[in-house]
XYZ file of C-alpha atoms in Angstrom:
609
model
C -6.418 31.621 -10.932
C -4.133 28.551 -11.241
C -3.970 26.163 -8.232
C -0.699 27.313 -7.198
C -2.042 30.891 -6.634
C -5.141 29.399 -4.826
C -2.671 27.649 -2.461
C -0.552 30.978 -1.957
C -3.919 32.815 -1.373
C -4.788 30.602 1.229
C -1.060 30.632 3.042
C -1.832 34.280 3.651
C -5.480 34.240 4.592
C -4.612 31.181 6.993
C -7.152 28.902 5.757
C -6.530 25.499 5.400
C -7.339 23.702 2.195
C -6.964 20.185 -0.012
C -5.772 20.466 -3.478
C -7.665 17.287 -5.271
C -5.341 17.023 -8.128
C -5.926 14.070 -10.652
C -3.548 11.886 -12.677
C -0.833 13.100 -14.228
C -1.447 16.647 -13.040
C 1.704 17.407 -11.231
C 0.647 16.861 -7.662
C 4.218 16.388 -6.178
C 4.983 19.689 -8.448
C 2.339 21.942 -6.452
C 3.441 20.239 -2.887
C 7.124 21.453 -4.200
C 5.976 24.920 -4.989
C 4.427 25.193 -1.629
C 7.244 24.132 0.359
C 9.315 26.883 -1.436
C 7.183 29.584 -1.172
C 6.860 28.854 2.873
C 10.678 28.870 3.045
C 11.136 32.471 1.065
C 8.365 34.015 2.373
C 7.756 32.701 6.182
C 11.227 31.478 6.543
C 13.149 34.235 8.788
C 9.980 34.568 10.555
C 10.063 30.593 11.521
C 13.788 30.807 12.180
C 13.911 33.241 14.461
C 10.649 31.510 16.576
C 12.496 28.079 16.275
C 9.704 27.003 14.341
C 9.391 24.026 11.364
C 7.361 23.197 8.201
C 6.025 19.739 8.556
C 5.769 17.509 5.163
C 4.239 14.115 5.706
C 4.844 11.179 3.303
C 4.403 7.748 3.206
C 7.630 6.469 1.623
C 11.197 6.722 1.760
C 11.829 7.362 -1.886
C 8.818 10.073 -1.819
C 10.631 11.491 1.143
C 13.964 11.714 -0.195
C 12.472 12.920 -3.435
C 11.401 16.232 -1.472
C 14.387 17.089 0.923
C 16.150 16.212 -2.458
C 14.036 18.792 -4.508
C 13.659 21.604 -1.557
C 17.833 21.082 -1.562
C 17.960 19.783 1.883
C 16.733 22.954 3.786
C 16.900 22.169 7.621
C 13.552 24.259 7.910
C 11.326 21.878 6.456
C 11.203 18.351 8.333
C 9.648 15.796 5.972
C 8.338 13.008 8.351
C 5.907 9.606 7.741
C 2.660 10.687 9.855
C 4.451 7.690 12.934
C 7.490 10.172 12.479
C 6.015 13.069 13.069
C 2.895 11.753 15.647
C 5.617 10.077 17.935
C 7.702 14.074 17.925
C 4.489 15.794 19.006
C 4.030 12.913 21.799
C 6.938 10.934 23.075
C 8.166 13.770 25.861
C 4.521 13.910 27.695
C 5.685 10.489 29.169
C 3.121 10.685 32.376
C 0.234 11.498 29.559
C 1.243 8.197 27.532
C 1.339 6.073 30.486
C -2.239 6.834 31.122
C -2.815 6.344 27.439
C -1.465 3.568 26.963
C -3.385 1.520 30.040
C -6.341 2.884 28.217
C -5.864 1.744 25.008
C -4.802 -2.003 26.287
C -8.142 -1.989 27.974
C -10.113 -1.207 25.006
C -8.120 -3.619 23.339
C -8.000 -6.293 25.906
C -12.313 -5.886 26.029
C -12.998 -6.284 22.173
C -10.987 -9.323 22.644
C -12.609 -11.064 25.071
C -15.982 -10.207 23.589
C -14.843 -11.725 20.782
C -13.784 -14.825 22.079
C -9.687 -14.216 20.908
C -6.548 -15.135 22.176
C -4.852 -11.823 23.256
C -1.958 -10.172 23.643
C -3.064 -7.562 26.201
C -2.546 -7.590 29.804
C -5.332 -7.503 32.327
C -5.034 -5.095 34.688
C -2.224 -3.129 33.545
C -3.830 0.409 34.856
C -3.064 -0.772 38.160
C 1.072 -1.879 37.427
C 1.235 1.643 35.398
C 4.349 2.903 37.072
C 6.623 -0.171 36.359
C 6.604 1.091 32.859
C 9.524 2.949 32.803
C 9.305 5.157 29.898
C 6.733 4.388 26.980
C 9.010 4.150 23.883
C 8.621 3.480 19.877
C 11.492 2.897 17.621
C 10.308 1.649 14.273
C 9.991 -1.996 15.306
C 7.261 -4.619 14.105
C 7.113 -5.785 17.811
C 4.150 -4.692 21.019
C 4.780 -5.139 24.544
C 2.847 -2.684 26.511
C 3.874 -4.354 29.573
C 7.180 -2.775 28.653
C 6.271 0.750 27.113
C 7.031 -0.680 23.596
C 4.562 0.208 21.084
C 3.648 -1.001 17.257
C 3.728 0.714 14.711
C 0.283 1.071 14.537
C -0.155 1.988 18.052
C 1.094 5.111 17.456
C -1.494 6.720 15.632
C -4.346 5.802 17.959
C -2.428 6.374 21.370
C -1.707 10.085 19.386
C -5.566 10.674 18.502
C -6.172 10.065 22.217
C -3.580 12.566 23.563
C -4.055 15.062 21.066
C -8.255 14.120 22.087
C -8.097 14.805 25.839
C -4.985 16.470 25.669
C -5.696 20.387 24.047
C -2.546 21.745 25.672
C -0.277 19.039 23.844
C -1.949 19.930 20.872
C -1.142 23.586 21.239
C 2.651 23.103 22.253
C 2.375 21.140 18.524
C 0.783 23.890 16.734
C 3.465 26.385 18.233
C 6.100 24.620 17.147
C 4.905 23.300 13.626
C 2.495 26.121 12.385
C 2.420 24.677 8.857
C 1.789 20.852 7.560
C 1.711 19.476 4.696
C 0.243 16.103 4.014
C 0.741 14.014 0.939
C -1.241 11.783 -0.614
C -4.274 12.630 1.944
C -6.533 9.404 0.386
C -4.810 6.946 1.714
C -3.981 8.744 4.702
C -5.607 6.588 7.704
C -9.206 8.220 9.144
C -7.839 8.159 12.760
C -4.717 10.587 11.549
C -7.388 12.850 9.881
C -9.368 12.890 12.823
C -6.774 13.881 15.163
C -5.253 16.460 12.974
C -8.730 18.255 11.544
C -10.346 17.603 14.554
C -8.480 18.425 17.445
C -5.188 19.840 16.092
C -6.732 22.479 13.761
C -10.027 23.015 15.612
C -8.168 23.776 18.673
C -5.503 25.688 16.916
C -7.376 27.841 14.923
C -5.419 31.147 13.392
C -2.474 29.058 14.937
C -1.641 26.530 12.541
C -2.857 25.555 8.672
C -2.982 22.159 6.962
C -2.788 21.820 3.260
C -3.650 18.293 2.081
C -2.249 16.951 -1.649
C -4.032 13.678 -3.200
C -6.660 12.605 -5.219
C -9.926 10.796 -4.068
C -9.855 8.414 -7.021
C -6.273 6.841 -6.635
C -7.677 5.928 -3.169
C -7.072 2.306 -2.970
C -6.038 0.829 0.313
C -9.011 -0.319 2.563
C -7.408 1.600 5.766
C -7.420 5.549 3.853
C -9.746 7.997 4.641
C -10.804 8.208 0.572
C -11.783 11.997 0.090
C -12.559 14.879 2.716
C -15.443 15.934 1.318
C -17.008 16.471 4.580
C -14.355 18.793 5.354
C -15.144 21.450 2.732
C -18.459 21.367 1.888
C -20.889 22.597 4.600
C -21.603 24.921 6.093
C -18.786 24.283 8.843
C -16.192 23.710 6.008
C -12.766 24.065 7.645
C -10.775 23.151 4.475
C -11.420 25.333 1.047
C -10.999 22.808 -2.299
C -8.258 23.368 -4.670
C -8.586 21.394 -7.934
C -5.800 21.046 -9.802
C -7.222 19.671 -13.273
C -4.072 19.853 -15.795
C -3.032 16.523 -16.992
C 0.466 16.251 -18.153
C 0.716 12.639 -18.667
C -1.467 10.977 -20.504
C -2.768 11.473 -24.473
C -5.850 13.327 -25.645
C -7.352 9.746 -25.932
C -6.865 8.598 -22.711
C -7.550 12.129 -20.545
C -10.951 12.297 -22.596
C -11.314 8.737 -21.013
C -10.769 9.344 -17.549
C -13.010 12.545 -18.013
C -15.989 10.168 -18.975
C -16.493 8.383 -15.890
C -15.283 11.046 -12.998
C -17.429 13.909 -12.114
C -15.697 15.820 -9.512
C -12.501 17.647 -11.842
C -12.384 17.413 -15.746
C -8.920 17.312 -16.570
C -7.261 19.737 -19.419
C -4.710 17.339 -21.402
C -1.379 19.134 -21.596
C 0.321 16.653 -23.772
C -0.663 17.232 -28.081
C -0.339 13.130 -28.785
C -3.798 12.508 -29.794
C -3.099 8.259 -28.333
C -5.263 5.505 -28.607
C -7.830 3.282 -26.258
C -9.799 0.218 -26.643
C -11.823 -1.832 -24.920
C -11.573 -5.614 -25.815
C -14.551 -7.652 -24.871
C -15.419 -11.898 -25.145
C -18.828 -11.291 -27.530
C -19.317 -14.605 -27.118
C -19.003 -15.530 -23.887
C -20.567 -18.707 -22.734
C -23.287 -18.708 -20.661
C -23.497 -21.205 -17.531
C -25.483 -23.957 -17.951
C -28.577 -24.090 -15.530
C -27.565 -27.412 -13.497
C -23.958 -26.518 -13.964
C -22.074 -25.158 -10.757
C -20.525 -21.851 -11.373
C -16.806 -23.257 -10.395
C -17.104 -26.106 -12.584
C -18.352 -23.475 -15.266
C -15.507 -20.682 -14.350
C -13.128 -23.517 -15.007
C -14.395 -24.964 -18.185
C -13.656 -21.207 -19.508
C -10.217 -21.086 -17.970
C -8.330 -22.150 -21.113
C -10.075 -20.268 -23.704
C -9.527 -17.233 -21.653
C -5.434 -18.284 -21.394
C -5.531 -18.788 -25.167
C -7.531 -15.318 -25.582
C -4.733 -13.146 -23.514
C -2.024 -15.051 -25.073
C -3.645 -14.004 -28.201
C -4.103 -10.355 -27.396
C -0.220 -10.018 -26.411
C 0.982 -11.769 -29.458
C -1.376 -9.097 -31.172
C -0.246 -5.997 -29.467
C 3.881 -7.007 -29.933
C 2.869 -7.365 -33.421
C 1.865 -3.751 -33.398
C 5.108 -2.718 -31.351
C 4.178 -2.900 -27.886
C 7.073 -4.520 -25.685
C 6.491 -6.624 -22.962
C 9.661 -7.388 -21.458
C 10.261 -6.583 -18.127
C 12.750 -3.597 -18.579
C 10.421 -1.983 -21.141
C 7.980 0.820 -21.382
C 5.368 -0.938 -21.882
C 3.161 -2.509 -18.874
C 0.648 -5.508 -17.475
C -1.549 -4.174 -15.132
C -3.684 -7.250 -13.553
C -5.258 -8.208 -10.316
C -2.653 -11.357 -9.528
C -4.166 -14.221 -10.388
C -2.832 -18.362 -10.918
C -2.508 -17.405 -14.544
C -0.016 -14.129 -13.219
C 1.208 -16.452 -10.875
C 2.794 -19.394 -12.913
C 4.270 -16.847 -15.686
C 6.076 -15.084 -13.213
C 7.535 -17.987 -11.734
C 5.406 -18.523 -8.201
C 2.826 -20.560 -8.478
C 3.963 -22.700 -5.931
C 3.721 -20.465 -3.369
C 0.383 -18.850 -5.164
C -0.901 -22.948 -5.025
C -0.347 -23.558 -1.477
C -2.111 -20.322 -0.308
C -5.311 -21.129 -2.355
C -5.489 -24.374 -1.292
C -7.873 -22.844 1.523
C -9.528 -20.222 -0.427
C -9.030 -17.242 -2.955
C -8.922 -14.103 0.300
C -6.271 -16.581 1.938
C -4.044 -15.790 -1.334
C -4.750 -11.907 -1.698
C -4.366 -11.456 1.924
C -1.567 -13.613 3.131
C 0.316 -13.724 0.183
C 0.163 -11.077 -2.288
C -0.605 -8.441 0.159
C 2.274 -9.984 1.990
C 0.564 -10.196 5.333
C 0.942 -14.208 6.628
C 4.364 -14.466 8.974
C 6.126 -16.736 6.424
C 5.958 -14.435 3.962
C 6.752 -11.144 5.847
C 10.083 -13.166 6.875
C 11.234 -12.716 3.348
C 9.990 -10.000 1.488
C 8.267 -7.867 4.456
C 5.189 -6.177 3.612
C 3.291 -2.633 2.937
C 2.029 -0.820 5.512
C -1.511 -0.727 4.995
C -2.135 3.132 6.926
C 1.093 4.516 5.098
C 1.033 2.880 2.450
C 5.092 2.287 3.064
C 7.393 -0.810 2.638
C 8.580 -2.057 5.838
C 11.491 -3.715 5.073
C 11.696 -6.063 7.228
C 12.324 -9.468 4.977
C 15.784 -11.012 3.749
C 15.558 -9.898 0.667
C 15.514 -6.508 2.020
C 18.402 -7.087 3.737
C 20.092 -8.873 0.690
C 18.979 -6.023 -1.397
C 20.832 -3.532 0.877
C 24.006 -6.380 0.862
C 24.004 -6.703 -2.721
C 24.309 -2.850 -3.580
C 26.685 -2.380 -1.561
C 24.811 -0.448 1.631
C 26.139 -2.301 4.268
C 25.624 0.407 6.797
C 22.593 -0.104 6.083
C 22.571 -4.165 5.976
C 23.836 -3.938 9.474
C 21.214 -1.869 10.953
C 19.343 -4.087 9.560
C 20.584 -7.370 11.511
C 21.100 -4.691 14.853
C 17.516 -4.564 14.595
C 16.243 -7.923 13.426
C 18.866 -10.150 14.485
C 20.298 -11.058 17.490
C 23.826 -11.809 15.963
C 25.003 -8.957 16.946
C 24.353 -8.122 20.312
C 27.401 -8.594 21.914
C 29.069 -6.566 18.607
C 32.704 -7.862 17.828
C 34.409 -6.702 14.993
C 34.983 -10.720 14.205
C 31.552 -10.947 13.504
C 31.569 -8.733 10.744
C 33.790 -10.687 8.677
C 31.479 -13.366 9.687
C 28.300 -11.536 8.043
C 30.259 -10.545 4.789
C 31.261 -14.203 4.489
C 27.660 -15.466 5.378
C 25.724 -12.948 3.315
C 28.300 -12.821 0.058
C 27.307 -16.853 -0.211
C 23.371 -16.932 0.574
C 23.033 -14.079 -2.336
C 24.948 -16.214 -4.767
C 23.639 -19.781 -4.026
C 19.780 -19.261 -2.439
C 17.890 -19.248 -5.541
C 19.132 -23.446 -6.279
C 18.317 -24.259 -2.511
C 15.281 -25.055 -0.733
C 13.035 -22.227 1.346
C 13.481 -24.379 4.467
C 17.085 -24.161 3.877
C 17.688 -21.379 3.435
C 15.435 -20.568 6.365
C 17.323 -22.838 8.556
C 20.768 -20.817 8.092
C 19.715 -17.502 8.312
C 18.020 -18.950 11.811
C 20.928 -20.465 13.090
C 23.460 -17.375 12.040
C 20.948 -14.835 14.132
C 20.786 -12.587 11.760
C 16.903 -12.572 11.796
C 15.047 -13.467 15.130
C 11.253 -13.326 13.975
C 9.524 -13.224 17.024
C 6.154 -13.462 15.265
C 7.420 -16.432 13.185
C 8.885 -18.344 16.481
C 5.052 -17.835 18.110
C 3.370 -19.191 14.713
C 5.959 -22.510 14.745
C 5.092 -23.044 18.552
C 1.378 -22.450 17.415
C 1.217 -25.139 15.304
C 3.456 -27.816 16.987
C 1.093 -27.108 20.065
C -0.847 -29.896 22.128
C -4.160 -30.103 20.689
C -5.643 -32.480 23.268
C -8.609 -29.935 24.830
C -8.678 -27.692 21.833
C -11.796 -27.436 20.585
C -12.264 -28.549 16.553
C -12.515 -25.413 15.033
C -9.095 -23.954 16.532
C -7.743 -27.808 15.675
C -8.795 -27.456 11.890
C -6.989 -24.079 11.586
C -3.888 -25.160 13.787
C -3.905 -28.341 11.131
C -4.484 -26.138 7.784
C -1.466 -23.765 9.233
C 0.854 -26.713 9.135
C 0.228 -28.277 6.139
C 1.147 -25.293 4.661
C 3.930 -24.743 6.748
C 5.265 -28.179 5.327
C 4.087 -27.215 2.311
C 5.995 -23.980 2.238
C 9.457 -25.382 3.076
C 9.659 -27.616 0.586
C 9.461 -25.177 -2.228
C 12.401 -23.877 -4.042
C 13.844 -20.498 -2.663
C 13.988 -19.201 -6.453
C 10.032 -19.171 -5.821
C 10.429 -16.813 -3.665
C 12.564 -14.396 -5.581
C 10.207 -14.596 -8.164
C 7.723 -13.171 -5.853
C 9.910 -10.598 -4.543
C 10.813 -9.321 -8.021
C 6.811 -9.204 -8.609
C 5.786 -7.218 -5.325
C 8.971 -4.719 -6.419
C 7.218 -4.154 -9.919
C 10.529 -6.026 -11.414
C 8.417 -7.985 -14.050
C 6.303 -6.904 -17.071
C 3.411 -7.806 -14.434
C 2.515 -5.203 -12.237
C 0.005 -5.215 -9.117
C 0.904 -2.568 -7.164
C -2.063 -0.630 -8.907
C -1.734 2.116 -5.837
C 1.600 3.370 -6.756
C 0.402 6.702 -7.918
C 3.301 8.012 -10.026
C 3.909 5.320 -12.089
C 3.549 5.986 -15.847
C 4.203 3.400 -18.868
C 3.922 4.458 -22.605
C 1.482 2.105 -23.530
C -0.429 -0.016 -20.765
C -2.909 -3.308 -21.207
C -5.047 -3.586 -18.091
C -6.797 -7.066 -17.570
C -10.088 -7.201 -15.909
C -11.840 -10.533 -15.120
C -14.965 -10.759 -12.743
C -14.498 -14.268 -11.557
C -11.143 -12.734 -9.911
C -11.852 -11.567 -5.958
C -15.597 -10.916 -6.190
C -16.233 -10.116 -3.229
C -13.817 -7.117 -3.469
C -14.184 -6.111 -7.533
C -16.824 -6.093 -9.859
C -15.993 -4.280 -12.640
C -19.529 -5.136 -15.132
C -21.356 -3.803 -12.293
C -19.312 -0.808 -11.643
C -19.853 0.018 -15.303
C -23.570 -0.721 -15.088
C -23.783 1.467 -11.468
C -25.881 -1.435 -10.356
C -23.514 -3.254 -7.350
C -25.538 -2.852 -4.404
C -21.997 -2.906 -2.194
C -21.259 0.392 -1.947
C -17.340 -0.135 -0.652
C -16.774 -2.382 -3.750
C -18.511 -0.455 -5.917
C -15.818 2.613 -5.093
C -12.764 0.413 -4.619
C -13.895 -0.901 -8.365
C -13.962 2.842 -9.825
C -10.616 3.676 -7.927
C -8.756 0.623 -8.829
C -10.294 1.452 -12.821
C -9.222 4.875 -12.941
C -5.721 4.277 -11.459
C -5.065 1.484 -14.041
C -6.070 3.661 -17.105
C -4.455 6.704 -15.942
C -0.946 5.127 -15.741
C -0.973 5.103 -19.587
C 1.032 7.983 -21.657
C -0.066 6.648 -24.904
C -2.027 4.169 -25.465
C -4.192 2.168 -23.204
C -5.807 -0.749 -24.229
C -8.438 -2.948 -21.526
C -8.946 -6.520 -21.655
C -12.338 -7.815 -19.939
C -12.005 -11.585 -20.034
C -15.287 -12.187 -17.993
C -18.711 -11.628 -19.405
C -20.528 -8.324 -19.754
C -24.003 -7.967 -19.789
C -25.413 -5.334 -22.460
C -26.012 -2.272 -20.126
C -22.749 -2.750 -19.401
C -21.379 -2.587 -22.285
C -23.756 0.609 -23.470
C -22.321 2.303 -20.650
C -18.811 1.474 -22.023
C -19.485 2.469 -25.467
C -20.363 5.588 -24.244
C -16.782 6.168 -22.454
C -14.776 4.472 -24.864
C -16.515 5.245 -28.295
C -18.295 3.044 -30.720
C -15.350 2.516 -32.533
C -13.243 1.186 -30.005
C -15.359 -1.210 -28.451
C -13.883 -4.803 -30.241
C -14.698 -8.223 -29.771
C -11.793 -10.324 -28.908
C -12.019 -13.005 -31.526
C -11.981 -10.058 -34.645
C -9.087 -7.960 -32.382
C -6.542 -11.082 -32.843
C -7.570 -11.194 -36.496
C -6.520 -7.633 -37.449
């Protein structure tokens, strides 16, 4: 029985169920299949009860990609989880209330006992019915003292309702009696909670819950991984679907990704037998005893630039293409060497100048303020661009969606506010020259226009500024260090070009032969070269010691595999992996065994060939 029939089998019977379908396998396909069958065989029935099919997705193009594919059928509302949480909440306004006093006391608590500045408002349980309505529209913002809730405040403040709440949970499962959730993985723990726990435990026979993913393309920290506990037990209340087809990827490759995952083998659909190697440094130096291991990583530094230089001047010469429009990808965790040859290492220099997380947090995950001003950032529990930057809004000038450029600066700005039709003339004028001249004028510039016109008012960028240019007479040194360090880079940061940061931009959209955005699970490339070095974020990778099984950090050790098995199953072709760092022998025995004995080749003979 294929996996489409399981799902079909378990529609009828009511039972719940996760398909764990692996790369390449047609995951969106079987999601597709499902929604279809619900509409032509349960569709009168949910008419005529005024009832809908949930879908739950994490981006807009995923999301248009499905009301696209189901042709726009008006019984099937596909939601992000915030969507569809805040429908199943927002009307039990008394409930929230109470809710939402509790959850700013929990907050307000762990911040004190932590010793933070916060946000929350003492005593707020007792000035309850001043909120006027509790309220959530999208925005980046919190006040609870007004009813205005985060983003991220949604899904807890939901869990809690749907938690001491059972009736609110039933009026839910009466009126959505089937959901769909895609890409479960990275789907946050609190959402799975709420809806496993107390939506379909107190719903049972009511409502059913099919979840589509795959436990190894889990890679944000926030997702709930696999739901293993879920269906194995003997209190399963989801049955396992595997979907194991692979229509992606070469004989080669699928055999690969077979070697080192246990729970599905995959059947390659594809005849192109492909190609894989793994490239290794033989010869790799060994520290020196007295020697300290930066001064030793460094010493390396250029032979390994020379080495990857090498390897792509190699690989072109057997007709790979590496420019950015082409088939052909980069995958690498971002690094100074990424950095400078796509055309941001200033911005990559300034953020390292405190340490190596500082740079993977606050800039290439996009999460400092300065940074979120231009180019937003991902939503970490949906996995979902939040475009909130100018470039965003640029993007949306520049192709001509400006409907949707002036939502945009109706919700970020305060230009217009008091909305004449003047003013419009005003933006087109505005906007027309900062896309043409920005990338030959300074960041602080730039900054200091789009400021004065209004048509961004970062709240969160306006309390960092004041932050820094604060009194620090009676601070204490630690919070005086970190006020200091904050704006040095500051300075630092405004006196970089602006074409820095459209470099960077182009790199977090996956507009360069460089890509990083390693969990963007349908990407495929004909022939892929994945770079792996060790001395790169250790303390969140460690790729000789995932290979050896011997990392005694259990998160890393999974992250490692994840991140591993998402790089080499973007590849169609060929896929070729360059480790730049040293392995130790196990290591590489355990790496023979996956990749072969023949395609195991030291670096120095591979630019030979």
């Amino acid at each position: 029985m294929g996996a489409i029939e399981e799902i079909i089998t378990c529609i009828e019977e009511k039972q719940s169920y996760v398909v764990e379908a692996g790369a390449g396998s047609g995951k969106t396909y079987a999601l597709i299949q499902t929604l279809r069958h619900l509409i032509e065989n349960q569709g009168e029935k949910l008419t005529n009860k005024k009832q809908k099919i949930i879908c739950i997705t994490y981006t807009n193009v995923a999301k248009n990609e499905i009301i696209k594919r189901i042709e726009y059928n008006e019984l099937v509302n596909v939601f992000t989880i915030h969507e569809f949480l805040w429908q199943c909440i927002k009307q039990f306004q008394k409930q929230l209330k109470i809710q939402l006093c509790q959850l700013n006391e929990i907050r307000l608590g762990k911040d004190i006992l932590k010793g933070k500045d916060t946000n929350y408002i003492p005593n707020l349980k007792e000035r309850a019915d001043t909120i006027n309505s509790v309220f959530y529209n999208d925005s980046s913002f919190r006040d609870f003292e007004r009813g205005e809730l985060h983003h991220d405040d949604v899904i807890e403040l939901s869990k809690m309702i749907f938690e001491n709440y059972s009736l609110i949970s039933s009026i839910a499962a009466q009126k959505y009696p089937f959901i769909l959730v895609d890409e479960y993985q990275d789907t946050s723990t609190e959402t799975i909670i709420l809806l496993n726990d107390y939506l379909l435990k107190n719903n049972k026979g009511k409502i059913l819950l099919g979840y589509y993913g795959d436990s190894h393309q889990k890679i944000y920290d926030s997702g709930i991984g696999d739901l293993e506990s879920y269906y194995q037990g003997n209190i399963a209340s989801l049955q396992l679907i595997k979907k194991e087809e692979n229509f992606r990827s070469s004989k080669a490759v699928v055999k690969l990704l077979n070697n080192f995952r246990s729970n599905i083998q995959q059947i390659p659909q594809r005849e192109n037998q492909g190609a894989i190697k793994f490239i290794y440094w033989k010869n790799h130096p060994e520290k020196g005893k007295k020697e300290k291991v930066k001064e030793f990583e460094d010493s390396i530094k250029p032979a390994k630039n020379n080495f990857y230089d090498k390897v792509l001047e190699r690989l072109e010469q057997k007709g790979w293409n590496f420019n950015p429009k082409s088939k052909d990808k980069i995958l690498v965790l971002a690094n100074s060497r990424i950095a400078e040859r796509a055309g941001f290492s200033g911005l990559y220099t300034i953020f390292s100048r405190r340490n190596s997380l500082t740079v993977k947090d606050n800039l290439l995950d996009r999460n400092h303020v300065l940074i979120k001003l231009f180019c937003g950032y991902v939503d970490k529990k949906t996995s979902q661009e939040r475009k909130i930057g100018l470039e965003h809004l640029l993007d949306f000038w520049t192709s001509k969606n400006h409907n949707e450029a002036i939502r945009f600066i109706r919700k970020n700005g305060t230009f217009l506010n008091d909305f004449k039709h003047y003013k419009k003339k005003e933006i087109s004028t505005f906007l027309d020259d900062l896309a043409i001249n920005r990338e030959n004028s300074k960041i602080k510039d730039v900054l200091s226009s789009v400021l004065e016109m209004e048509i961004l008012f970062p709240k969160n960028y306006y309390e960092f500024v004041e932050r820094i240019n604060q009194d620090l007479s009676g601070l204490d040194q630690r919070k005086i260090d970190r006020i200091e360090k904050d704006k040095s880079l500051y300075n630092s940061f405004l006196e970089l070009p602006y074409r820095e940061i459209l470099n960077f931009w182009k790199h977090t959209q996956d507009e360069t032969v460089f890509s990083t955005k390693h969990g963007t699970k349908g990407d495929e490339y004909r022939n892929v070269l994945t770079v792996i070095d060790d001395t790169e974020w250790k303390s969140e990778f460690n790729f000789n010691n995932f290979f050896n099984n011997t990392d005694d950090n259990e998160e890393r050790m999974l992250k490692t595999r994840n991140l591993f098995y998402v790089e080499c199953s973007r590849a169609k072709d060929q896929l070729v992996v360059l480790m730049l760092s040293n392995i130790d022998d196990y290591a590489l025995r355990v790496v023979k065994t996956w990749f072969g004995e023949e395609n195991l080749i030291d670096i120095e003979n591979f630019i030979k060939e």
